[in-house]
XYZ file of C-alpha atoms in Angstrom:
610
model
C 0.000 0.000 0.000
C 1.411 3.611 -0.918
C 2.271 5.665 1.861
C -0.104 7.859 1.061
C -2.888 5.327 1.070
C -1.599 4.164 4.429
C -1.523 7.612 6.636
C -5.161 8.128 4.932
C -6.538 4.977 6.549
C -4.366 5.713 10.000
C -5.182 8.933 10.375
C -8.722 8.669 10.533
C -8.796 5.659 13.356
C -5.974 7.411 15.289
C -8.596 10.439 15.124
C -11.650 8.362 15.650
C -10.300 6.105 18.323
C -6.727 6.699 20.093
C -7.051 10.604 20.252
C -10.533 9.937 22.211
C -8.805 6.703 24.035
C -6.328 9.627 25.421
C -8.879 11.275 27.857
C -9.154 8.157 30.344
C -5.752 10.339 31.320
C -7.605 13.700 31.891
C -9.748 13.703 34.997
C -6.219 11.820 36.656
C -3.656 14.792 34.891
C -6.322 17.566 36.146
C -7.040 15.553 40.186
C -3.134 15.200 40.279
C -2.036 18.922 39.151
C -4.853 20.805 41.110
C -4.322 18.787 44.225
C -0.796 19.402 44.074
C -1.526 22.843 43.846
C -3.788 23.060 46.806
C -1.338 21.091 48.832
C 1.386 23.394 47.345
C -0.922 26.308 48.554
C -1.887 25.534 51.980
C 1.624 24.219 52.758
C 2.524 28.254 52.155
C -0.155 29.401 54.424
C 0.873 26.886 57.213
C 4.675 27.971 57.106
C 3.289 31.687 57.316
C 1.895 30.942 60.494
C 4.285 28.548 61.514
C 7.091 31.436 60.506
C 5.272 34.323 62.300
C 4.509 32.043 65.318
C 8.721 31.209 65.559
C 9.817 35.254 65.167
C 7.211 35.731 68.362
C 8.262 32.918 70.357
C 10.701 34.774 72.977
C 11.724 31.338 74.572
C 13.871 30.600 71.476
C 17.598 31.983 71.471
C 18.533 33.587 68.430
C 20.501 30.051 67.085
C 17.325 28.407 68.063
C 15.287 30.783 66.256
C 17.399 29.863 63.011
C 17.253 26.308 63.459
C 13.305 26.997 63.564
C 13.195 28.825 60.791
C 15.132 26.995 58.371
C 13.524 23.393 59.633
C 10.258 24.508 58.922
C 10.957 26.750 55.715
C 12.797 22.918 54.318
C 9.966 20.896 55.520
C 7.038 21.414 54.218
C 3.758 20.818 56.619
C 2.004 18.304 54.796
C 5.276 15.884 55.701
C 5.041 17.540 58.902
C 0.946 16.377 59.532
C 2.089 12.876 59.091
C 4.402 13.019 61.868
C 1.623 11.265 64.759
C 3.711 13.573 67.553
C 3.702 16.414 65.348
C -0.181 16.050 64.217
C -1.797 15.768 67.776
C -1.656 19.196 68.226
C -2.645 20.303 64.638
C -6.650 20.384 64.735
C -8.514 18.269 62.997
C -9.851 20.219 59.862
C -6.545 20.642 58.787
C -5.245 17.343 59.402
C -8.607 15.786 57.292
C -7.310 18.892 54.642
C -4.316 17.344 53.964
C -5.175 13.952 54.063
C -7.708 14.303 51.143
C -4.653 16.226 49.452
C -2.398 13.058 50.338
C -5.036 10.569 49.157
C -6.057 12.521 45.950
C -2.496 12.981 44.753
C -2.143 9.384 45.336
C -5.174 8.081 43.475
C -4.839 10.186 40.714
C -1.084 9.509 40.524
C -1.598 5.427 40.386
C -4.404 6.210 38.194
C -2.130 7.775 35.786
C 0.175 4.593 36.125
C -2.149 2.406 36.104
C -3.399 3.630 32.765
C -0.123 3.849 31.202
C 0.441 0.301 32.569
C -2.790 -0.685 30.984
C -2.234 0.578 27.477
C 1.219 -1.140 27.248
C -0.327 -4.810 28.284
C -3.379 -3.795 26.119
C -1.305 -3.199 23.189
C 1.108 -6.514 23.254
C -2.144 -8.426 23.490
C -3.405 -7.028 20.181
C -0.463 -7.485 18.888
C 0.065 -10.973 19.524
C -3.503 -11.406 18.778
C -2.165 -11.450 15.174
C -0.024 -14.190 15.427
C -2.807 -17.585 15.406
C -5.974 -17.978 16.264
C -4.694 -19.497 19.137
C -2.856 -16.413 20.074
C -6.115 -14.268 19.432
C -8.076 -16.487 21.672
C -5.611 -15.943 24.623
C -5.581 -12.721 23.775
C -8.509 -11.154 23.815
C -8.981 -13.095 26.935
C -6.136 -11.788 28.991
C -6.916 -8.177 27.777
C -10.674 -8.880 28.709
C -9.950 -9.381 32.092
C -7.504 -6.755 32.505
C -8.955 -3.964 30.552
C -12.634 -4.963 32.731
C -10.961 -5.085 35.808
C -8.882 -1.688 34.683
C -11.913 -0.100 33.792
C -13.785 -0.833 37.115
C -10.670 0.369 39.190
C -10.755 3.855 36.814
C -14.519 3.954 37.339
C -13.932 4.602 41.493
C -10.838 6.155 41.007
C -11.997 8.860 38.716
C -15.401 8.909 40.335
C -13.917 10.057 43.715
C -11.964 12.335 42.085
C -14.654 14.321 40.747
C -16.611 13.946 43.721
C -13.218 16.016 45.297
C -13.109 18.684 42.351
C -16.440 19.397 42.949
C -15.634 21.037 46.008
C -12.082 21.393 46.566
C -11.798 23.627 42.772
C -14.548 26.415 44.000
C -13.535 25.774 47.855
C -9.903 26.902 47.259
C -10.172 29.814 44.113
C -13.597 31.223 45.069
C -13.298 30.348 49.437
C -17.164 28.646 48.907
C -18.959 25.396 47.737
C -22.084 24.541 45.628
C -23.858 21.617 48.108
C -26.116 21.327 44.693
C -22.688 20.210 42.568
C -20.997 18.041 45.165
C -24.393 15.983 45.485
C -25.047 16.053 41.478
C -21.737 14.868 41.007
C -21.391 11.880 43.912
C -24.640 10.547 42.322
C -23.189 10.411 39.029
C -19.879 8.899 39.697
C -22.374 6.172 42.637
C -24.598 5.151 39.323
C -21.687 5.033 37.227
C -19.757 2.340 39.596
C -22.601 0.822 40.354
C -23.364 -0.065 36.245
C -19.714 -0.741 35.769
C -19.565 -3.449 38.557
C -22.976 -4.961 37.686
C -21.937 -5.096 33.488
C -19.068 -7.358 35.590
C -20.913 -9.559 37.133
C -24.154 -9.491 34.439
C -24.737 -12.974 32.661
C -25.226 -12.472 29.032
C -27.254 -13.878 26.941
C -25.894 -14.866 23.892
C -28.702 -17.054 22.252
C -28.574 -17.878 18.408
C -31.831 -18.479 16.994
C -31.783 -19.388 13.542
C -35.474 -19.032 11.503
C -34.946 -22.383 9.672
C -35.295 -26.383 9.208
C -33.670 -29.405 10.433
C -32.759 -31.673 7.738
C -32.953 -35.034 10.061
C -30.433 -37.766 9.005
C -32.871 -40.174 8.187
C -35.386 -38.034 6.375
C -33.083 -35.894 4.679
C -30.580 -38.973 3.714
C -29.413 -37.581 0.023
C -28.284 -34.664 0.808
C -26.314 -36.432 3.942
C -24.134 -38.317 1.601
C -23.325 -35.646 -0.733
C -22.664 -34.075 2.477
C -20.231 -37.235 2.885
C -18.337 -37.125 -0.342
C -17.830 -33.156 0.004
C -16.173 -34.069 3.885
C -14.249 -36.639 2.137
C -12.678 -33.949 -0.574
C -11.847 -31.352 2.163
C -10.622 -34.130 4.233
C -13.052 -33.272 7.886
C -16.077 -35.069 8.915
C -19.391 -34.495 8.244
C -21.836 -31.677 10.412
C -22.933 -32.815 13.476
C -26.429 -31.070 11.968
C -27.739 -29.371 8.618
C -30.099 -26.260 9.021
C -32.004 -25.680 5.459
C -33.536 -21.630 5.498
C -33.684 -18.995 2.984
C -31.521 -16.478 4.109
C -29.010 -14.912 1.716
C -25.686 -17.355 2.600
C -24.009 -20.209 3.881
C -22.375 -20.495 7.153
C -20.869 -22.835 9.744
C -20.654 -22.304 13.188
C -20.095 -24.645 16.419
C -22.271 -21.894 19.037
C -25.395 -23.574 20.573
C -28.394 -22.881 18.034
C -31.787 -22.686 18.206
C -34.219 -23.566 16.073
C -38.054 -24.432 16.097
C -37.330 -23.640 19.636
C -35.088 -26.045 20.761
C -31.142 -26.181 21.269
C -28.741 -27.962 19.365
C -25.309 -28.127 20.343
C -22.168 -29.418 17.884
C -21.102 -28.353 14.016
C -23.716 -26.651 12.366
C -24.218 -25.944 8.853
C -26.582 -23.823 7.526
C -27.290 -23.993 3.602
C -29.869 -21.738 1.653
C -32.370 -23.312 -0.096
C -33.356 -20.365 -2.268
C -29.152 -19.797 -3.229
C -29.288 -23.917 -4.134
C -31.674 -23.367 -6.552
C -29.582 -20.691 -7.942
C -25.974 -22.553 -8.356
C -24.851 -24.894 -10.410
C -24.052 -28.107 -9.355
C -20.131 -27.986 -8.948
C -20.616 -24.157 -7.500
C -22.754 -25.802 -4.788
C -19.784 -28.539 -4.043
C -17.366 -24.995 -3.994
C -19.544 -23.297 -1.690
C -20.163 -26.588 0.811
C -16.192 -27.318 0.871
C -15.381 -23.838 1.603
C -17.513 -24.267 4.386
C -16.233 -27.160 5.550
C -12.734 -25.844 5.366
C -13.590 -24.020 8.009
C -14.547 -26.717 10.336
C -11.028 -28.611 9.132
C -9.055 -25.355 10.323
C -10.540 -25.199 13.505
C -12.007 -22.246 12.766
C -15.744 -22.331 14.299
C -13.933 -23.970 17.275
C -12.200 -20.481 17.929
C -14.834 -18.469 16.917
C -17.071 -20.734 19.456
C -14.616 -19.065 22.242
C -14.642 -15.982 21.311
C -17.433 -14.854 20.312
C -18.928 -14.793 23.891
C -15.891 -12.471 24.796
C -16.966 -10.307 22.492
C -20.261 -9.925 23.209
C -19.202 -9.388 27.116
C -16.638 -6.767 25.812
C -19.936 -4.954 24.215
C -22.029 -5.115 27.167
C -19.299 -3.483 29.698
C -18.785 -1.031 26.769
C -22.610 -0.674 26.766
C -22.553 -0.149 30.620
C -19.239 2.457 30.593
C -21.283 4.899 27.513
C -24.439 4.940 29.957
C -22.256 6.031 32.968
C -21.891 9.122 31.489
C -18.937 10.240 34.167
C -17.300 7.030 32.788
C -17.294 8.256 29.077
C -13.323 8.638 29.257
C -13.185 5.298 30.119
C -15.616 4.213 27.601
C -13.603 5.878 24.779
C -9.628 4.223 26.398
C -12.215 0.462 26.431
C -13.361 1.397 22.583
C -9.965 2.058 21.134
C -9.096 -1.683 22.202
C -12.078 -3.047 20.932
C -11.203 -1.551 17.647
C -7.658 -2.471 17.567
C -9.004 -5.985 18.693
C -11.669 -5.628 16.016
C -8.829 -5.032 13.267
C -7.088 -8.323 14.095
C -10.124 -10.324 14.286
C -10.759 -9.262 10.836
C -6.967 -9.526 9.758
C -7.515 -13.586 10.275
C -11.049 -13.363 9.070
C -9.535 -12.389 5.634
C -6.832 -15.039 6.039
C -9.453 -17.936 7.316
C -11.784 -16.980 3.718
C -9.022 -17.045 1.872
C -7.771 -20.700 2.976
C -11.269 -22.098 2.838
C -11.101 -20.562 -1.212
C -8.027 -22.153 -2.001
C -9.539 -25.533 -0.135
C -12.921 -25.347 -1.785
C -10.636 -24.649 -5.319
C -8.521 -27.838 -4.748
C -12.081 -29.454 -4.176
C -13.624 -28.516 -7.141
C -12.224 -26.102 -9.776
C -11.206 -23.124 -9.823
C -13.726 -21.818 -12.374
C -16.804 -23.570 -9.650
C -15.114 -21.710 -6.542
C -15.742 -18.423 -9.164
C -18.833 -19.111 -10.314
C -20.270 -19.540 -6.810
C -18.206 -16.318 -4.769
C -20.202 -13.708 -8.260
C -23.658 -15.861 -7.597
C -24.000 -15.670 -4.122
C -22.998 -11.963 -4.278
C -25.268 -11.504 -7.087
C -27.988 -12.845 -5.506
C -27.242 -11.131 -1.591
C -27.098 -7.887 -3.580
C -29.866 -8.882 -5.785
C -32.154 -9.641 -2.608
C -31.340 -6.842 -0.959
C -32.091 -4.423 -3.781
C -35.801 -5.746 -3.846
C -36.401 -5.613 -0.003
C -35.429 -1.707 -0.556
C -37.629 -1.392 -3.168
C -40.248 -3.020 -1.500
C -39.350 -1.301 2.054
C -40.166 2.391 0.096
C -43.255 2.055 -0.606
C -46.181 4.096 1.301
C -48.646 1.923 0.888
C -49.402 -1.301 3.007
C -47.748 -4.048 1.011
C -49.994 -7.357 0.005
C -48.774 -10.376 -1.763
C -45.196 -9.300 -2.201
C -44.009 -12.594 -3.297
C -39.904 -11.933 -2.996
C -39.171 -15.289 -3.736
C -41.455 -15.223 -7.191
C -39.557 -11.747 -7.835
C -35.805 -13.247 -7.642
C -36.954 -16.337 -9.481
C -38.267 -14.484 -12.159
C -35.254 -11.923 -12.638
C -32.656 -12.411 -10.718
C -30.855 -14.926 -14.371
C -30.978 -11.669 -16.250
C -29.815 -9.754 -13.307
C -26.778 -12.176 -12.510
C -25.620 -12.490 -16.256
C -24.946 -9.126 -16.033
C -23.678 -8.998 -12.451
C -20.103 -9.431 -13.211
C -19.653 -6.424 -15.560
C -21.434 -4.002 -13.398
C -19.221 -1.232 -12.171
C -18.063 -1.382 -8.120
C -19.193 -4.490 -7.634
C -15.239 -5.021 -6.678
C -15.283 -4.391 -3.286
C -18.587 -6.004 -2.233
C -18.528 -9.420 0.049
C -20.972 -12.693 1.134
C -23.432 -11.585 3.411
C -22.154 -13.585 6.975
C -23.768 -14.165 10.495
C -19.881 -13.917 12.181
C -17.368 -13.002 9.718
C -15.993 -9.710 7.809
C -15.335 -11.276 4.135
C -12.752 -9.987 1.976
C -13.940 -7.937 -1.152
C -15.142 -9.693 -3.910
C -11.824 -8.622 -6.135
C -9.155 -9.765 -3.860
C -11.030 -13.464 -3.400
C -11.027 -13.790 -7.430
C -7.674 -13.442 -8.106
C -6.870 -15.148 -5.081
C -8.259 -18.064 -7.224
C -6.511 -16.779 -10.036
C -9.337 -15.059 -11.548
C -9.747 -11.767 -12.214
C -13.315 -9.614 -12.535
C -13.025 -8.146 -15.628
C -11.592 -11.041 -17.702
C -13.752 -12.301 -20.225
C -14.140 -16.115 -18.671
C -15.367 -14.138 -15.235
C -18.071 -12.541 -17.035
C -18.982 -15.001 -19.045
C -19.755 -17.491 -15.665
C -23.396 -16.244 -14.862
C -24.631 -16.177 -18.303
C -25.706 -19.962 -18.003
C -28.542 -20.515 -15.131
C -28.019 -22.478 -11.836
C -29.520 -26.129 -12.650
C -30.668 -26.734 -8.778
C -28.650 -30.125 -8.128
C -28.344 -29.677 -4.385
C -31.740 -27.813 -4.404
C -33.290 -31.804 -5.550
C -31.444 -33.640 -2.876
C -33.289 -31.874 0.037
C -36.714 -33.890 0.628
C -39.808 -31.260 -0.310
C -37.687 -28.613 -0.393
C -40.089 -26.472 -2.439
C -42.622 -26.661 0.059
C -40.027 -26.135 3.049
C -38.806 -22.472 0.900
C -42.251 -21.720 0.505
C -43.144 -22.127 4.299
C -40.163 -19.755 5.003
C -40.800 -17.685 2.327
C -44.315 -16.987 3.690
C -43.119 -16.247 7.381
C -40.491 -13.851 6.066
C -42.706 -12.021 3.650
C -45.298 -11.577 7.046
C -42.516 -9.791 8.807
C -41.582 -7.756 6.400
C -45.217 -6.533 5.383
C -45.732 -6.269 9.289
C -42.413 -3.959 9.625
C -43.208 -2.218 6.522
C -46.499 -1.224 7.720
C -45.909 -0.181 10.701
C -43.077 2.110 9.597
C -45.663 3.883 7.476
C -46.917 6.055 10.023
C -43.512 7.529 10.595
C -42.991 8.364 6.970
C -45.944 10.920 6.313
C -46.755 14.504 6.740
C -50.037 13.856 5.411
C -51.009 15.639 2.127
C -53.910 13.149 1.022
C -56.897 11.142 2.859
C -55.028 8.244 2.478
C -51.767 9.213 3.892
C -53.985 10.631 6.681
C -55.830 7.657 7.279
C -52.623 5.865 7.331
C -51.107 7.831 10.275
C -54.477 7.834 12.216
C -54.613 4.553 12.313
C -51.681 4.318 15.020
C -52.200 7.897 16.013
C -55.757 8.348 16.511
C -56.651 11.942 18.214
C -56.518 12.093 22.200
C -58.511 14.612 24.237
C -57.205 14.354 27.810
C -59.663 16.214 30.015
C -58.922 18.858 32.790
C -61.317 21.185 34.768
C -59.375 23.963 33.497
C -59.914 23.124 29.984
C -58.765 20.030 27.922
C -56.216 19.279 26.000
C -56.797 17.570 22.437
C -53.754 16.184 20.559
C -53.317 14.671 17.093
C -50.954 13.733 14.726
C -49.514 17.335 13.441
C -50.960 19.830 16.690
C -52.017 20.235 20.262
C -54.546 22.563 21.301
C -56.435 23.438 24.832
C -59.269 25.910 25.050
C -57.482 28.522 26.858
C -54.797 29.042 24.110
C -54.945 31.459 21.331
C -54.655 28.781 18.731
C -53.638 25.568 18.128
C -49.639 24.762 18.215
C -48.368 22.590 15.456
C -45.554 19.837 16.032
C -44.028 22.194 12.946
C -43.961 25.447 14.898
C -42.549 24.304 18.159
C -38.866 25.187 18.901
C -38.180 23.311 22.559
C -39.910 21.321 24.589
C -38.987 21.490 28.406
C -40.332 19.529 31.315
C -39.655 20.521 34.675
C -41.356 20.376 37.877
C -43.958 18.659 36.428
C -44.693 21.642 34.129
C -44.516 21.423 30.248
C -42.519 24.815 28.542
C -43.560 24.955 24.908
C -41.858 27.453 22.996
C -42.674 28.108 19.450
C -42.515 29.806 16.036
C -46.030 30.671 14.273
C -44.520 33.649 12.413
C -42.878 35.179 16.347
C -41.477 33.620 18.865
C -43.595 32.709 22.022
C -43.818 30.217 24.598
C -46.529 29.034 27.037
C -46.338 26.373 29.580
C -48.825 23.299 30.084
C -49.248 22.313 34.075
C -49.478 18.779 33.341
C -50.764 18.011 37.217
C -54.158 19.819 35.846
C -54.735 16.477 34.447
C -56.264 13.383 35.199
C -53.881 11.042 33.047
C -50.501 12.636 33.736
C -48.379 9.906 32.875
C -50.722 9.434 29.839
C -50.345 12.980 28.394
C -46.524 12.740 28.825
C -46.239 10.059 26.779
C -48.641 10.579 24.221
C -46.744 13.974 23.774
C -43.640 12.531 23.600
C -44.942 10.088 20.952
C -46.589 11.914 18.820
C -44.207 15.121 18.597
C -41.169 12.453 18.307
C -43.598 10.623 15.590
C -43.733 13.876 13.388
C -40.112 14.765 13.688
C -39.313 11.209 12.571
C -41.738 11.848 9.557
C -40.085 15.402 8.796
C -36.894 13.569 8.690
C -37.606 10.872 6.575
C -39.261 13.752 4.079
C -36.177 15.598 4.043
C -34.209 12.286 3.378
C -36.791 11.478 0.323
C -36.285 15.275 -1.162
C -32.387 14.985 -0.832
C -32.750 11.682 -2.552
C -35.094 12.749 -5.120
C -32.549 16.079 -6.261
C -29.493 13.740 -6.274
C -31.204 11.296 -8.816
């Protein structure tokens, strides 16, 4: 890669994730400077007394006097206070002064180590997390523990910090304290502990539920033993189970699935009946040995252990971003994740590209082709249609994706290969970041834009694998039915969120999930709908278009708005009967119109770029 190239992709993740990692260092640098400084200060003030108090003492001689003067001028009084002689007769507030002085240095000080500590072992794990999967594994493991166990210890340490800001910072410049801030502030840094250490100790749950069908052993026997002879080829043994759905790929895994509601534990593989149809026979055996190359490299087995890591890593990340006070942290835990998240997909590459070259020596090198542009063709294909579909205000009936792809996806595909920036697309996958499209090719010694690449979709999948699954058609068309219901039940109820109704329809559409409200009040009701609010008492009716801000506080609703000048009025909410009601109903249908502004905007940006 050119240099150039190079400091283009660094630059940006230094910016988006190391710069930002950086600040789990700034509530530390700031606790450790100031409280320095307040020691510093108050260790002046004490040897001014001190000082004053020697020059008055007559009892001292005048060498006595000097030895006084330049003992306690050398030493400074917070050494002095943890003398246990010397502090009995200092009084208390002062000795409690410089003991939160003592302790803050000291936290913030082994924070500061700590951290430094922490990105050193962080980084040699992600480095050797490049070397094997083995290596990643371990790891991720090691760095999970530490960097949770970091990130708890930062969470008190920089929580009692702040909680000591709050009041030492206007205590010593401005000689008062905010009660208000110091409480504000110790609840903040209590919740944020509090989340921190419960994402520790929280069981996740990490269930894969795959919308699909068991192909039994003895019911499904044919395609068992092509199963068999592809094994055979790639040299591992068979699945310990074979999940036939629709979805848009193939995949292997060895996590606990799901399906039809109950567990299954072992090798899983997961073949789509509605890409079967599509390949041709030796494409099929490419795409089966590729993923059974992955079971032969151990692959599944690793990703098995880690991807419950992972998804703990997520949650504590999950649990640091809601702390708000822990947000440094959050962004020092990130960075890792990311750097983590680069070597995961460094061997991702490097495990696709084995199970290529293994699914090539299988088969052919022209199969292991033809079945990488199909089953991008047809992901892309797919997903293009859902879009379509998905824009369409109006409820959808008898969509019929399946018929849709059947019908066009040949001409489609045939003409896949030539289309322009279709280079860096990749399988869709459950687990895995693919490599692109381009690099996999001529990996296989094939590259997109020869002639023989092209020319590999123009004949039409025949379906051999598709006829060794018993009533497969009417297994795709049961799935095919339950997806289509989703979709037309997501679709629809997305509608209402879309309009800013111009048309009866359109109207009907949004009244239909939000009906008009009148929430009564003996001094005058309040009726709501889906583009205004009005109560009797009000000059006219405010629309969701005119309003500016919205604040609640003290139980009391601040509207302020635009209708041509700027005004506000406020709604006492405990006038009404159905307080919690009115809240909410306000909430969703103001946050139901700004959704629907939003999505117009989107459709006339759209619309002027086309």
């Amino acid at each position: 890669m050119p240099a150039a190239n190079q400091n283009a992709t660094v630059f940006p993740f230094f910016k988006t994730f190391v710069l930002p990692a950086l600040l789990i260092f700034l509530v530390p640098l700031i606790g450790y400077f100031f409280f320095r400084h307040a020691q510093s200060r108050y260790d002046g003030m004490m040897r001014e007394t001190i000082l004053s108090q020697v020059q008055a003492d007559q009892r001292l001689d005048a060498e006595g006097r000097a030895n006084a003067v330049e003992f306690f001028s050398k030493v400074p009084f917070s050494r002095l206070v943890q003398n246990e002689e010397f502090a009995r007769d200092v009084p208390s507030n002062l000795k409690i002064y410089f003991a939160t002085f003592r302790w803050m240095i000291l936290i913030a000080g082994a924070s500061i180590v700590l951290g430094i500590g922490v990105f050193v072992v962080a980084g040699i794990c992600v480095v050797c997390s490049l070397r094997s999967h083995y290596a990643q594994y371990l790891s991720l493991l090691v760095g999970w523990h530490v960097l949770r166990i970091f990130g708890a210890l930062q969470a008190v340490a920089q929580g009692t910090l702040l909680v000591a800001l709050s009041y030492w910072m206007t205590a010593l410049w401005t000689n008062s304290f905010y009660p208000q801030l110091i409480v504000v502030v110790g609840i903040l840094a209590v919740v944020a502990v509090c989340l921190v250490i419960a994402a520790i100790f929280r069981r996740v749950k990490n269930d894969f539920v795959v919308p699909g069908q068991m192909l039994e052993k003895d019911a499904a026997g044919p395609i068992w033993d092509e199963m068999k002879r592809i094994c055979a080829r790639v040299g591992t043994e068979p699945p310990d189970q074979i999940i036939a759905g629709i979805d848009d790929n193939f995949y292997v895994t060895e996590r606990p699935v799901t399906v039809g509601g109950k567990e299954y534990h072992g090798r899983t593989l997961f073949v789509s009946l509605s890409l079967l149809k599509q390949l041709q026979g030796g494409e099929a055996d490419a795409v089966l040995a590729h993923e059974m190359a992955h079971f032969s490299g151990q692959d599944t087995l690793y990703s098995r252990k880690i991807g419950p890591l992972l998804v703990r890593y997520d949650t504590y990340l999950k649990a640091l971003h809601d702390g708000f006070v822990t947000w440094p942290i959050y962004s020092f835990m990130l960075c890792f994740r990311a750097l983590f998240q680069l070597s995961l997909g460094k061997l991702s590459r490097q495990r696709e590209f084995r199970a290529d070259r293994v699914a090539m020596e299988a088969t052919s090198p022209r199969d292991a082709a033809g079945a990488l542009l199909r089953t991008v063709a047809y992901s892309k294909y797919w997903s293009g249609i859902e879009a379509e579909l998905f824009e369409q205000e109006r409820a959808l009936e008898n969509i019929n994706v399946c018929e849709r792809i059947e019908r066009g996806f040949h001409e489609y595909a045939s003409k896949f290969a030539s289309s322009t920036d279709i280079g860096e697309l990749a399988p869709a996958h459950p687990f895995d970041s693919h490599p692109p499209l381009e690099q996999r090719l001529a990996a296989l010694g094939m590259q997109l834009d020869s002639a023989d690449t092209q020319a590999l979709l123009t004949t039409p999948g025949d379906g051999q694998w598709y006829r060794t699954i018993p009533a497969a058609e009417p297994l795709e068309a049961e799935q095919w039915k339950a997806y289509e219901d989703r979709f037309c039940a997501i679709h629809e109820q997305s509608l209402p969120y879309r309009f800013l109704p111009e048309t009866d329809e359109e109207r009907a559409i949004v009244e239909q999930t939000f009906p008009p409200e009148t929430f009564t009040s003996r001094k005058g009701d309040l009726s709501l709908d889906h583009e205004k609010f009005k109560r009797a008492n009000w000059p006219a009716p405010i629309r969701f278009a005119e309003i500016t801000g919205l604040l609640l506080e003290n139980n009391v609703l601040k509207i302020d708005y635009n209708d041509g000048r700027k005004q506000s009025l406020t709604l006492p909410i405990s006038e009404f009967a159905r307080q919690t009601s009115l809240i909410s109903a306000i909430q969703n249908y103001y946050g139901r119109y700004l959704a629907a502004a939003e999505y117009q905007k989107q459709k006339k940006a759209k619309g002027a770029a086309k």
